[in-house]
Short mmCIF file of N, CA, C and O in Angstrom, two decimals:
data_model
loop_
_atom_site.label_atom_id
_atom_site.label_comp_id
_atom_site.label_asym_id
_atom_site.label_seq_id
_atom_site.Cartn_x
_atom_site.Cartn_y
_atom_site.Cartn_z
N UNK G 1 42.64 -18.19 89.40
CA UNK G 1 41.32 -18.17 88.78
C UNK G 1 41.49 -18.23 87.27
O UNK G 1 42.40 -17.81 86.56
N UNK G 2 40.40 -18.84 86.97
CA UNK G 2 40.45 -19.01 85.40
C UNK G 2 40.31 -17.75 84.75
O UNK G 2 40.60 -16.68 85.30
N UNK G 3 39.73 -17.88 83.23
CA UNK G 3 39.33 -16.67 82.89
C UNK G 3 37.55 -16.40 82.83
O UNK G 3 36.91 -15.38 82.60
N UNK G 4 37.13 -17.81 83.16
CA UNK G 4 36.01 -17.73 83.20
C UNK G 4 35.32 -17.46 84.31
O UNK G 4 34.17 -17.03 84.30
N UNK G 5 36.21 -17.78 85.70
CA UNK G 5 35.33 -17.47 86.74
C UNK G 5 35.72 -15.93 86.94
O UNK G 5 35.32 -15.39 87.97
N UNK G 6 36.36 -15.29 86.18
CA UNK G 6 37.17 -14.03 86.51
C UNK G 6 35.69 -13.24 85.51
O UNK G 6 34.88 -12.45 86.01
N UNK G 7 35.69 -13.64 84.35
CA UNK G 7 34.02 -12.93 83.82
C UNK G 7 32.70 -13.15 84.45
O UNK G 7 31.72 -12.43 84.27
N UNK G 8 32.76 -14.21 85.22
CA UNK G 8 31.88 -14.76 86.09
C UNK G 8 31.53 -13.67 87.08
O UNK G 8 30.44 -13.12 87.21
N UNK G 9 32.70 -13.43 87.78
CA UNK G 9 32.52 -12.44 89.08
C UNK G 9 32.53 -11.21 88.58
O UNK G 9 31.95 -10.47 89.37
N UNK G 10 32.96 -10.58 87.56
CA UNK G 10 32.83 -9.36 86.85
C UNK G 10 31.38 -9.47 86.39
O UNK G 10 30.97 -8.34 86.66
N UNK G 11 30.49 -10.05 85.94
CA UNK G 11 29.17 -9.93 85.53
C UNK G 11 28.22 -10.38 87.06
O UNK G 11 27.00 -10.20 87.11
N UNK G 12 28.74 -10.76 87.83
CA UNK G 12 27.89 -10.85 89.18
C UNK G 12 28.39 -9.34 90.07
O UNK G 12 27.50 -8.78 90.70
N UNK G 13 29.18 -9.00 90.08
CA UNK G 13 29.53 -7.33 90.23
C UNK G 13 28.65 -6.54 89.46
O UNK G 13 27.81 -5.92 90.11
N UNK G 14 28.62 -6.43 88.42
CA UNK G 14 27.94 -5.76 87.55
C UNK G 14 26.12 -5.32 87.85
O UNK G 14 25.45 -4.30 88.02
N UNK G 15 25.88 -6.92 87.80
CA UNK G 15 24.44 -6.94 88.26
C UNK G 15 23.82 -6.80 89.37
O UNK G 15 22.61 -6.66 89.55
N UNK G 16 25.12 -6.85 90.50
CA UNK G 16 24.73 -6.56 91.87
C UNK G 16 24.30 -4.64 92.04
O UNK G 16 23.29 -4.06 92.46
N UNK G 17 25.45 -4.20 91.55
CA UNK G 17 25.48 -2.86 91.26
C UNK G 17 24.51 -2.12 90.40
O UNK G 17 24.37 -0.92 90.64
N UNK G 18 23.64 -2.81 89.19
CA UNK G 18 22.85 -2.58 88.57
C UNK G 18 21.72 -2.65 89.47
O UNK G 18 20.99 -1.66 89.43
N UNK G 19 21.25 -3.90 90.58
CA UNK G 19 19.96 -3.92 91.29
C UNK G 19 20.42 -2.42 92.45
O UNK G 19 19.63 -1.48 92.47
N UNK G 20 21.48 -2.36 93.17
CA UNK G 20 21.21 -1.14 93.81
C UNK G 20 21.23 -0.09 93.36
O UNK G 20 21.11 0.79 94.22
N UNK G 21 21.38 0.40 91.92
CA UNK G 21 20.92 1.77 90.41
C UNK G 21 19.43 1.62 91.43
O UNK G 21 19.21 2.17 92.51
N UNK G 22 18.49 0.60 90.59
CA UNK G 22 17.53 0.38 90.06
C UNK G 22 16.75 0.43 91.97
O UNK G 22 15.96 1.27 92.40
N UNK G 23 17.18 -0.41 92.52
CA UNK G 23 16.97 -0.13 94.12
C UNK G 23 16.72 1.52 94.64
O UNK G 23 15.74 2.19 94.97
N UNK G 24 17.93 1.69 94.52
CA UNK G 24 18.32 3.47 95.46
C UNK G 24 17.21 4.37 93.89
O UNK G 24 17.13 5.60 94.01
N UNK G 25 16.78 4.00 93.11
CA UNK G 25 15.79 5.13 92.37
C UNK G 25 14.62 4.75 92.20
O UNK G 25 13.96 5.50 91.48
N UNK G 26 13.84 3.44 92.79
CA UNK G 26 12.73 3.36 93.36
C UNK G 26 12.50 3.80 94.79
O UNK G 26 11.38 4.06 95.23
N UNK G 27 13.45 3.85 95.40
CA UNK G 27 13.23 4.35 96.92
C UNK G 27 13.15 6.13 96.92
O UNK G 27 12.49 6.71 97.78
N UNK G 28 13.88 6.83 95.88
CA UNK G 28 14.26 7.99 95.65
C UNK G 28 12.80 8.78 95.25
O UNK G 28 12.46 9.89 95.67
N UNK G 29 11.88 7.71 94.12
CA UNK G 29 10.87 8.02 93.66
C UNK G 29 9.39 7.91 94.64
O UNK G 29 8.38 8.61 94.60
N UNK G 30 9.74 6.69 95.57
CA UNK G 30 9.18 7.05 96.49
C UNK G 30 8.81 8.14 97.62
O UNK G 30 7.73 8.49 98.10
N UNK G 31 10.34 8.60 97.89
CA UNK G 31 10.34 9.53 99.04
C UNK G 31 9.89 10.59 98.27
O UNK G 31 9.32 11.44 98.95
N UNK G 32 9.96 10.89 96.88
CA UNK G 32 9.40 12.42 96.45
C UNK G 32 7.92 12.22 96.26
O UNK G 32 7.19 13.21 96.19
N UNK G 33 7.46 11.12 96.17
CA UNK G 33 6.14 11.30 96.04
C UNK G 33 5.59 11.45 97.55
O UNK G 33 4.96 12.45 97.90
N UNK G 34 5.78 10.78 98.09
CA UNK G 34 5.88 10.73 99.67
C UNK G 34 5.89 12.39 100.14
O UNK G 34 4.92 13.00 100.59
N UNK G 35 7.10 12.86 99.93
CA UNK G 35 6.67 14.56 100.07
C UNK G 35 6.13 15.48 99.36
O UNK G 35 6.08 16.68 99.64
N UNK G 36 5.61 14.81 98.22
CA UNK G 36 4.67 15.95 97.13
C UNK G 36 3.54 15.47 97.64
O UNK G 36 2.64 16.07 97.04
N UNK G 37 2.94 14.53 98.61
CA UNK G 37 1.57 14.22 98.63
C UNK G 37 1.51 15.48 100.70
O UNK G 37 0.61 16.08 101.29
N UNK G 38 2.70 15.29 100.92
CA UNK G 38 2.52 16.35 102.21
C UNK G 38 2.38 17.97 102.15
O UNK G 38 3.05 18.88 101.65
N UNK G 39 0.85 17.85 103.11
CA UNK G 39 0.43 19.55 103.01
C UNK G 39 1.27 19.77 104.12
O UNK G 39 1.03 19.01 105.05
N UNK G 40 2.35 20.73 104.34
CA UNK G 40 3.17 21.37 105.39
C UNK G 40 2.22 22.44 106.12
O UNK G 40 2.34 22.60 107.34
N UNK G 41 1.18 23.23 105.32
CA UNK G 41 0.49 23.84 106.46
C UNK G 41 -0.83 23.33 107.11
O UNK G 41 -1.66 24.07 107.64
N UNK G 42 -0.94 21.86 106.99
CA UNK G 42 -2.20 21.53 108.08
C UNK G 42 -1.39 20.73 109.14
O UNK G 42 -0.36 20.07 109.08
N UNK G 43 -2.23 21.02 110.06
CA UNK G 43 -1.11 19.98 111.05
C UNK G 43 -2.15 18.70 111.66
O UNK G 43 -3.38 18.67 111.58
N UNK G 44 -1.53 18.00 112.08
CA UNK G 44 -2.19 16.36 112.29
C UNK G 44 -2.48 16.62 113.56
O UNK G 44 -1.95 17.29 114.45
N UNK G 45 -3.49 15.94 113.48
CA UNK G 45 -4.00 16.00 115.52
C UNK G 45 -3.51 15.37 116.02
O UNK G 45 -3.27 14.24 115.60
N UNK G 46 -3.07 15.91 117.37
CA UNK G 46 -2.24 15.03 118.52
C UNK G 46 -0.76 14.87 118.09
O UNK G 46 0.01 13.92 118.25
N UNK G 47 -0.61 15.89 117.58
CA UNK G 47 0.97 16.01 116.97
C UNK G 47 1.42 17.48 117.34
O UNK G 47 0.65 18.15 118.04
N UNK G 48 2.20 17.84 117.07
CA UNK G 48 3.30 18.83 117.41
C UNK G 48 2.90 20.03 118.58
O UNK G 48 2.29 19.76 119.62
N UNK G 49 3.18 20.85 118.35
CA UNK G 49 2.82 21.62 119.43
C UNK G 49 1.71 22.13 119.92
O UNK G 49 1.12 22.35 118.86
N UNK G 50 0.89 22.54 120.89
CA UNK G 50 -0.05 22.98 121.22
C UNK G 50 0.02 24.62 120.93
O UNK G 50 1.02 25.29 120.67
N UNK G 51 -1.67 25.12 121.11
CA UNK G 51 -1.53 26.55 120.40
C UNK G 51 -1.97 26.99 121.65
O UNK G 51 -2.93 26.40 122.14
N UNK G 52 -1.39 28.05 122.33
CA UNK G 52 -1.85 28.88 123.55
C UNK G 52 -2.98 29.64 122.90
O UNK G 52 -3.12 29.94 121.71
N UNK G 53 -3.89 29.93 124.07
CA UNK G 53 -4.18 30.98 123.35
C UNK G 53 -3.40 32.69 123.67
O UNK G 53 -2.70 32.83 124.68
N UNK G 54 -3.61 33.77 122.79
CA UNK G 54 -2.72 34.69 122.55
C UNK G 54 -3.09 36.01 123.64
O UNK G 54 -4.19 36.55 123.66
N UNK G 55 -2.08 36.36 124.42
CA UNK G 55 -2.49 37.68 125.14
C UNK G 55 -2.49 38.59 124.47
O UNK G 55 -1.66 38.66 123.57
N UNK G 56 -3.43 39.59 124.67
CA UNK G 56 -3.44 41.14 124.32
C UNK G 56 -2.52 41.89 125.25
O UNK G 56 -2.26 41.66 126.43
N UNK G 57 -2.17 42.65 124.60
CA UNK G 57 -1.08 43.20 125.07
C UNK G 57 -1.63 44.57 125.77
O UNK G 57 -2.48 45.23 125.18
N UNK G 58 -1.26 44.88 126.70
CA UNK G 58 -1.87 46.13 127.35
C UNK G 58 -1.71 47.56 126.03
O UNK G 58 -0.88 47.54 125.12
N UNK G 59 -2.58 48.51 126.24
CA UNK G 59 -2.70 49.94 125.26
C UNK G 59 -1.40 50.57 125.68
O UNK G 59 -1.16 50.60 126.89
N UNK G 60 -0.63 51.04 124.92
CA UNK G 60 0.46 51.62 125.39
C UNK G 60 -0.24 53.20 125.54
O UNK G 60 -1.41 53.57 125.42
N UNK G 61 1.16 54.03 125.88
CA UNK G 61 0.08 55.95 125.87
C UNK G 61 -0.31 56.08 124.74
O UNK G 61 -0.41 55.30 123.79
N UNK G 62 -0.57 57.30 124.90
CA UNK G 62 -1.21 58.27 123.63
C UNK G 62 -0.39 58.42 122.73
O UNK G 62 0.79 58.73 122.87
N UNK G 63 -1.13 58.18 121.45
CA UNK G 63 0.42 58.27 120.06
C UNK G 63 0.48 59.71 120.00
O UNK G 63 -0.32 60.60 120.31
N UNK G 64 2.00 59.71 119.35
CA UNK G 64 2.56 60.98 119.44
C UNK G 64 4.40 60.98 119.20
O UNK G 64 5.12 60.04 118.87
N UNK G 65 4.69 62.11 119.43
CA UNK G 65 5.92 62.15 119.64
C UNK G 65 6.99 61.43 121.00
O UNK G 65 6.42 61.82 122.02
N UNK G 66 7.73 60.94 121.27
CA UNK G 66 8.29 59.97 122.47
C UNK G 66 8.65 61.17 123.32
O UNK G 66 8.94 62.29 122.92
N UNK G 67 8.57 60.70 124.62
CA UNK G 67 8.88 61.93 125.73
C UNK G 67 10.47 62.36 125.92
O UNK G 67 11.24 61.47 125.55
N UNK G 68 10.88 63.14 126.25
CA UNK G 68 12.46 63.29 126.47
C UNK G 68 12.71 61.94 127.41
O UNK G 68 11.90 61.32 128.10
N UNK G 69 13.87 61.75 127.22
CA UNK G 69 15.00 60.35 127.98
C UNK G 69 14.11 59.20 127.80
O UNK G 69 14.00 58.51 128.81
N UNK G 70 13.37 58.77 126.65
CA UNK G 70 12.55 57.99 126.03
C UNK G 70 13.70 57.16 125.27
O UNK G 70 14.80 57.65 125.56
N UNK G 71 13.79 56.25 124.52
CA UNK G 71 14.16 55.05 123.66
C UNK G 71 14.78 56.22 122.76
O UNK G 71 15.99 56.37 122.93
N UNK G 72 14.31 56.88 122.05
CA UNK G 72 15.01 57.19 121.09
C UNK G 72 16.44 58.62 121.79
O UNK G 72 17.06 59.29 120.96
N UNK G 73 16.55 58.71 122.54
CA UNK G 73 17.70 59.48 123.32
C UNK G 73 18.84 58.43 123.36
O UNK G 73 19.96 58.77 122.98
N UNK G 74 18.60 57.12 123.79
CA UNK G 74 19.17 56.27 123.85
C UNK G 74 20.14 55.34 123.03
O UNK G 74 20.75 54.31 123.33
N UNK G 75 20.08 55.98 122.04
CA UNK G 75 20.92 55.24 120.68
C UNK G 75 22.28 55.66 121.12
O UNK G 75 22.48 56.82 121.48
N UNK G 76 23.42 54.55 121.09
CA UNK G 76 24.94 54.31 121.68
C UNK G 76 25.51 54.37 120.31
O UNK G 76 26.72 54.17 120.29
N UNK G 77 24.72 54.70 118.70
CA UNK G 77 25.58 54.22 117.99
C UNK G 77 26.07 53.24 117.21
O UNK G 77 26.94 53.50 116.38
N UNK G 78 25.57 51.95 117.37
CA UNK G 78 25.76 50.87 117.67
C UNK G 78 27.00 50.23 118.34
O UNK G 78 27.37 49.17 117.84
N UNK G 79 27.82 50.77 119.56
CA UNK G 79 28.80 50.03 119.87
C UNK G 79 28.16 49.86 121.14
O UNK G 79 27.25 50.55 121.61
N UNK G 80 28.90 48.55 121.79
CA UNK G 80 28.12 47.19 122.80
C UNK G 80 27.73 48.32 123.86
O UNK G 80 27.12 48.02 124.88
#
């Protein structure tokens, strides 16, 4: 190769590499606007999960102190 097609392909390198700069930070500027325009707490209809509705939980006893051989007798300590 000459010396000219050798600057030739060095300035077509160059500019190839310059359009994917200029490429990969319009796409970059996209995707952030893209997620600054998303509200994360509304949700889209007919999308993600369905909402049950919620059981009540039965009244437990009378508040108070826990009865003997209750949950709190029961602490191992923490070993398994």
């Amino acid at each position: 190769m000459s010396n000219v097609e050798t600057v030739i392909t060095v300035a077509v390198v160059l500019a190839v590499i310059a359009m994917g700069i200029f490429l990969i930070h319009q796409l970059n500027a996209q995707h952030d606007a893209r997620i600054a325009s998303f509200h994360y707490g509304e949700a889209i209809q007919g999308l993600g999960r369905r909402r049950r509705p919620r059981r009540r939980r039965p009244a437990t006893g009378p508040p108070g102190p826990p009865e003997a051989g209750t949950h709190g007798d029961q602490h191992d300590g923490g070993r398994g």
